[in-house]
Short mmCIF file of C-alpha atoms in Angstrom, two decimals:
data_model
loop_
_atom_site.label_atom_id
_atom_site.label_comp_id
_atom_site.label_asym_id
_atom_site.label_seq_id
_atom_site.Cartn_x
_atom_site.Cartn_y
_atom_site.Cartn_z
CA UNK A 1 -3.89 -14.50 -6.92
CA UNK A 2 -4.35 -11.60 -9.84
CA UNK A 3 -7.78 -10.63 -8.90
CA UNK A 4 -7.54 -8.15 -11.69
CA UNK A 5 -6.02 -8.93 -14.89
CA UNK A 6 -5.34 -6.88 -18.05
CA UNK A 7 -4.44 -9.78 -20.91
CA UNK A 8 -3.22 -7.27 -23.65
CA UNK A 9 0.54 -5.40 -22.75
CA UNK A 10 0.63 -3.33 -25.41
CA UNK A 11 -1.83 -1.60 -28.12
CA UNK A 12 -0.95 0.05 -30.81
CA UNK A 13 -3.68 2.50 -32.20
CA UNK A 14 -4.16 5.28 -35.14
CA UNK A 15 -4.46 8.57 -34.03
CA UNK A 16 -7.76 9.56 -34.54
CA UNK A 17 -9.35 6.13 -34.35
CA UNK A 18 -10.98 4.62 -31.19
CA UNK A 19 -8.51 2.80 -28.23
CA UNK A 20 -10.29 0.42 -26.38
CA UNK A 21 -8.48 -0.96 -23.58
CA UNK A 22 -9.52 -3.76 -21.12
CA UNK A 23 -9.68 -5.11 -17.94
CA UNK A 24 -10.99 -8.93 -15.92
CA UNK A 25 -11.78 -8.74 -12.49
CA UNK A 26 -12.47 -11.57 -10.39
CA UNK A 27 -13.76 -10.57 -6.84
CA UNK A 28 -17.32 -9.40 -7.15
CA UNK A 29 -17.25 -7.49 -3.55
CA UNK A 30 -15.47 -4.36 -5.59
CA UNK A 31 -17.69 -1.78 -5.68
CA UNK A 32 -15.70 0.67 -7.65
CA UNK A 33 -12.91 0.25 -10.99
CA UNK A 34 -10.75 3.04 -11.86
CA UNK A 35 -8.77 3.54 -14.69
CA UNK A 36 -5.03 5.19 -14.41
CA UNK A 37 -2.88 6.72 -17.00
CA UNK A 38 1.23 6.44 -15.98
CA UNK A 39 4.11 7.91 -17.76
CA UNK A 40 7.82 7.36 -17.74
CA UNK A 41 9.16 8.65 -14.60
CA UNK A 42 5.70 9.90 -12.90
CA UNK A 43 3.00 8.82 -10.89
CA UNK A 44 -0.17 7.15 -11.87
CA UNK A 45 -2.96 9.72 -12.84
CA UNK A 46 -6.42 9.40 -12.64
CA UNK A 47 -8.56 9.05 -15.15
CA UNK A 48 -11.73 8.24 -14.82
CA UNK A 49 -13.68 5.67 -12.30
CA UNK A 50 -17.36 4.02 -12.11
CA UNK A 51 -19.58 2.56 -9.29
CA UNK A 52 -20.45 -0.99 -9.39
CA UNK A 53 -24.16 -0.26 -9.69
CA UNK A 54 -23.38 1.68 -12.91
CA UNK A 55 -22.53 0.19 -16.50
CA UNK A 56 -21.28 3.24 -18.38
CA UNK A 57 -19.51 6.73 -17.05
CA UNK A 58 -18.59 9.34 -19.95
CA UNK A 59 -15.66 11.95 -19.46
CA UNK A 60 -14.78 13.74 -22.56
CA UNK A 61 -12.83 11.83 -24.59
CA UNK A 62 -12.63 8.62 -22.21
CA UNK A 63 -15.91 6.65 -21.52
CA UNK A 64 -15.92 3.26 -19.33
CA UNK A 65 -18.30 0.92 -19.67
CA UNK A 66 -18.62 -2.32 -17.03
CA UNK A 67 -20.18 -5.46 -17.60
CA UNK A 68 -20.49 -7.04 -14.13
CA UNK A 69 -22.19 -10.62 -15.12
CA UNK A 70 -18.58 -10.90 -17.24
CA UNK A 71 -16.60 -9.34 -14.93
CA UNK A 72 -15.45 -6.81 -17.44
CA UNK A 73 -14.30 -3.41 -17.91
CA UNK A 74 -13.18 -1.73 -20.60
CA UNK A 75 -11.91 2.04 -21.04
CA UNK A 76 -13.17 3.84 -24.54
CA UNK A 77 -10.72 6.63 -26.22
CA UNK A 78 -12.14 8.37 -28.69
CA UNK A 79 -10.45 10.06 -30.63
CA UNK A 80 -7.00 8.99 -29.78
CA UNK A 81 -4.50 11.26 -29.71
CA UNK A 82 -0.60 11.11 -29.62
CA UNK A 83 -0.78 12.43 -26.02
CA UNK A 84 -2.80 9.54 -24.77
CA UNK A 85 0.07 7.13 -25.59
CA UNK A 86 1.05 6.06 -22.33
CA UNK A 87 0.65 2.80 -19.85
CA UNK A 88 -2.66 2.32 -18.58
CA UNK A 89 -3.68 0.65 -15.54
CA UNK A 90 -7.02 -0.60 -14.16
CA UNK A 91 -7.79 -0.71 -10.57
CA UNK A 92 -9.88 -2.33 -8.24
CA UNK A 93 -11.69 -0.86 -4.97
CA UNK A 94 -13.21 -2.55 -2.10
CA UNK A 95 -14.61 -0.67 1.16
CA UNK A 96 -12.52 2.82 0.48
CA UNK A 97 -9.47 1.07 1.21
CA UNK A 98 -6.42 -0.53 -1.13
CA UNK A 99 -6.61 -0.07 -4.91
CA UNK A 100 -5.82 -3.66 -6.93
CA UNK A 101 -4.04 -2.94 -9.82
CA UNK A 102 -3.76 -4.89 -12.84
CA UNK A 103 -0.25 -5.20 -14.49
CA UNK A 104 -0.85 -2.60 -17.17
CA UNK A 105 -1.62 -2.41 -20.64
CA UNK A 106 1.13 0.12 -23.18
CA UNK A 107 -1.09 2.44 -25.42
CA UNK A 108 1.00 3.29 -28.22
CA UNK A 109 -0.71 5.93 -30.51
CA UNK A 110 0.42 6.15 -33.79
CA UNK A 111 0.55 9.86 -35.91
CA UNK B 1 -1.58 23.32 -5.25
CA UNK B 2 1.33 21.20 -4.89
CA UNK B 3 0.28 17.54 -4.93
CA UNK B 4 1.61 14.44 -4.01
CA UNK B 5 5.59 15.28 -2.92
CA UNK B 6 8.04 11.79 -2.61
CA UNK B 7 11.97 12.29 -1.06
CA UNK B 8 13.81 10.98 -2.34
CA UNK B 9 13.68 10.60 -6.31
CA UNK B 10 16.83 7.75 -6.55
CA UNK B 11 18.03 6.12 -4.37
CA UNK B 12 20.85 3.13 -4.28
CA UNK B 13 21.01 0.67 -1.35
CA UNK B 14 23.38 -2.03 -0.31
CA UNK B 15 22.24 -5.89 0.41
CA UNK B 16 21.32 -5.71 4.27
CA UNK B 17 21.42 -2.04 5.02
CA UNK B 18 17.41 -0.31 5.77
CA UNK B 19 16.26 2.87 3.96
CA UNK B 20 13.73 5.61 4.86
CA UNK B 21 10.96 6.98 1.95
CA UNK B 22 8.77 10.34 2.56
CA UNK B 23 5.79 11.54 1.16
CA UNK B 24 3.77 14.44 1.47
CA UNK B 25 0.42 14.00 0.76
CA UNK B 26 -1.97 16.37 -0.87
CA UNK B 27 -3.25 19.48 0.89
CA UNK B 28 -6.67 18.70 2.16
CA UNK B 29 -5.59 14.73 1.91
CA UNK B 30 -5.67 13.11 5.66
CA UNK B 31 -5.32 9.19 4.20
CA UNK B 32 -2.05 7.53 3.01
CA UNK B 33 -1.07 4.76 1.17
CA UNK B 34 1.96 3.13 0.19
CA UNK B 35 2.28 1.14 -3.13
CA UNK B 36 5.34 -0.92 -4.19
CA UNK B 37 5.77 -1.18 -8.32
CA UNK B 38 8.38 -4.08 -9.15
CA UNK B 39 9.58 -3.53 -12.96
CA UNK B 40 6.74 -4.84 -15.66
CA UNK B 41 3.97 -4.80 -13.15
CA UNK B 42 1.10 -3.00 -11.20
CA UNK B 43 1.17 -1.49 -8.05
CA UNK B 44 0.85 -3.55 -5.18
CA UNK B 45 -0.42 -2.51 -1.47
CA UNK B 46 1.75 -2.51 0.90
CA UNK B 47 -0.06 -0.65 3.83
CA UNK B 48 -2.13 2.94 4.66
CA UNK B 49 -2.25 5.68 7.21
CA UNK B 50 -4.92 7.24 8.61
CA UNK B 51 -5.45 9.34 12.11
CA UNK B 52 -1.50 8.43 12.43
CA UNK B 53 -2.50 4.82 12.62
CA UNK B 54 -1.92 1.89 9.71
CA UNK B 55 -5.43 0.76 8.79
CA UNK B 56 -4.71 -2.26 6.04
CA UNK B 57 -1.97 -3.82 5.17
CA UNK B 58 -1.34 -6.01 2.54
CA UNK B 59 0.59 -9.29 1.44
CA UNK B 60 4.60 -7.93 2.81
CA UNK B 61 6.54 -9.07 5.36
CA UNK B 62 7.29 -6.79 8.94
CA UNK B 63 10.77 -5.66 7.54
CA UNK B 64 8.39 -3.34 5.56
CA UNK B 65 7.18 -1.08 8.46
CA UNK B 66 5.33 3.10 8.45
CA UNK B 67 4.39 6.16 10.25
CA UNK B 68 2.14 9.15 10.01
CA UNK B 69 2.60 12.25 11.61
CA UNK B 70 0.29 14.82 12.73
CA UNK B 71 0.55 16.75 9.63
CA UNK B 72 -0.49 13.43 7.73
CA UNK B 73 3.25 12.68 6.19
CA UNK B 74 4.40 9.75 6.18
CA UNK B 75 7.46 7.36 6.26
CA UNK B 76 7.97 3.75 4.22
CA UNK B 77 11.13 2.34 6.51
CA UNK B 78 12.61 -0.86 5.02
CA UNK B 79 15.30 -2.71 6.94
CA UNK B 80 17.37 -5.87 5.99
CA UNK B 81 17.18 -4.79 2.13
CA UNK B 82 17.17 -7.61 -0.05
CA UNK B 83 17.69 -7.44 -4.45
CA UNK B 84 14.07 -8.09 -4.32
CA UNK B 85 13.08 -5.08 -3.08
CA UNK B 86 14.57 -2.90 -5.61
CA UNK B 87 11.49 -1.44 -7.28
CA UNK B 88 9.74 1.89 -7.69
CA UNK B 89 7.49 2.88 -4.39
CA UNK B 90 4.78 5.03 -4.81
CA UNK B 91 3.18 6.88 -2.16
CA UNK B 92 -0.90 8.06 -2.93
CA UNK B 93 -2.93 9.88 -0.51
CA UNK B 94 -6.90 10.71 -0.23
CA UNK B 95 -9.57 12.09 1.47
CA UNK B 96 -11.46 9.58 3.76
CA UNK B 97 -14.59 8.20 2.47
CA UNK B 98 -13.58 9.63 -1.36
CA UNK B 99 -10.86 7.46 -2.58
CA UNK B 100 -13.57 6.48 -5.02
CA UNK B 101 -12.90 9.55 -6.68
CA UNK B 102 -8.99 8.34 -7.34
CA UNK B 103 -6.34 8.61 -5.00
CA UNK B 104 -3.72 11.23 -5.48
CA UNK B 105 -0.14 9.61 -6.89
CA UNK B 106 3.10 11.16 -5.99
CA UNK B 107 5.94 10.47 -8.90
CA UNK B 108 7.52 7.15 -6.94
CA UNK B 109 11.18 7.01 -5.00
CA UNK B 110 13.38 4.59 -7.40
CA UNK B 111 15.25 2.64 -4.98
CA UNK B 112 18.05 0.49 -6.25
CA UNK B 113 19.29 -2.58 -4.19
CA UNK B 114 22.90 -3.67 -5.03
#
């Protein structure tokens, strides 16, 4: 039961140009998404997160915008840069309790 | 501020024999959670801590058992060891009532079942 599901493994982007990663969810009772960035050998890292009631939060350079008729979620990246290549995952929070990941998408930014 | 602190980085099992993971959470961090990563995937939830007690647990079987001390570390035991559980296991801690905000990842233990 994959209540949340990222359909793309891998992206490959320009630097520069916008990533836009994204993310299916299936259980409406989340009230928050969060979006993690993970690199070889480390811990997931926070990015960036966004209530339920909301449809757009803005940090910087990452912006993520939820559609909650379509169940969607995506994560903005503009501009990418060769740093942000990475895997990203998109999580899932009911109640201040477990996070449900997704299975990851690989950003791949190219110079 | 150190952050999230896992013992130990590697570590390589036999078939049948149990293993012990730490973490440290986060200073200020009183919540715990254990995540196991299997190779290609997401984390999954395997259980949390909080007030030395474990609060959720999700989809694993008893061999797959934890504690919390007073100082709110924690220990991931895992007896009976099967190839299957060879994976990386993350520990991530919080606040209560702010793990909205994003929990607090430490860098995994790598354990290798042979």
């Amino acid at each position: 039961d994959q209540q949340v599901k990222q359909n793309s493994p891998s992206l490959s982007v320009q630097e520069g140009r916008i990533s836009i990663l994204n993310c299916d969810y299936t259980n409406s009772m989340f009230d928050y998404f969060l979006w993690y960035k993970k690199y070889p050998a480390e811990g997931p890292t926070f990015l960036i997160s966004i209530s339920s009631i909301k449809d757009k939060n803005e940090d910087g350079r990452f912006t993520v915008f939820l559609n909650k008729s379509a169940k969607h979620l995506s994560l903005h990246i503009v501009p990418s840069q060769p740093g942000d290549s990475a895997v990203y995952f998109c999580a899932a929070l009911f109640g201040n309790e477990k996070l449900t990941f997704g299975t990851g998408t690989r950003l791949t930014i190219i110079p | 501020d150190a952050g999230v602190t896992q013992s130990p980085t590697h570590l390589i099992k036999t078939r049948g024999q149990q293993v012990t993971l730490r973490c440290s959470p986060k200073s200020g961090h009183d919540t715990v959670s254990w995540y196991q990563q299997a190779l290609g995937q997401g984390p999954q939830f395997i259980f949390q801590y909080y007030e030395e007690e474990e609060r959720q647990r999700g989809n694993f079987p008893d061999r797959f058992s934890g504690h919390q001390f007073p100082n709110y570390s924690s220990e991931l035991n895992v007896n009976a060891l099967l190839l299957g559980d060879s994976a990386l296991y993350l520990c991530a801690s919080s606040r209560v009532g702010e793990s909205n905000y994003g929990y607090t990842f430490g860098s995994g233990t790598r354990l290798t079942v042979v």
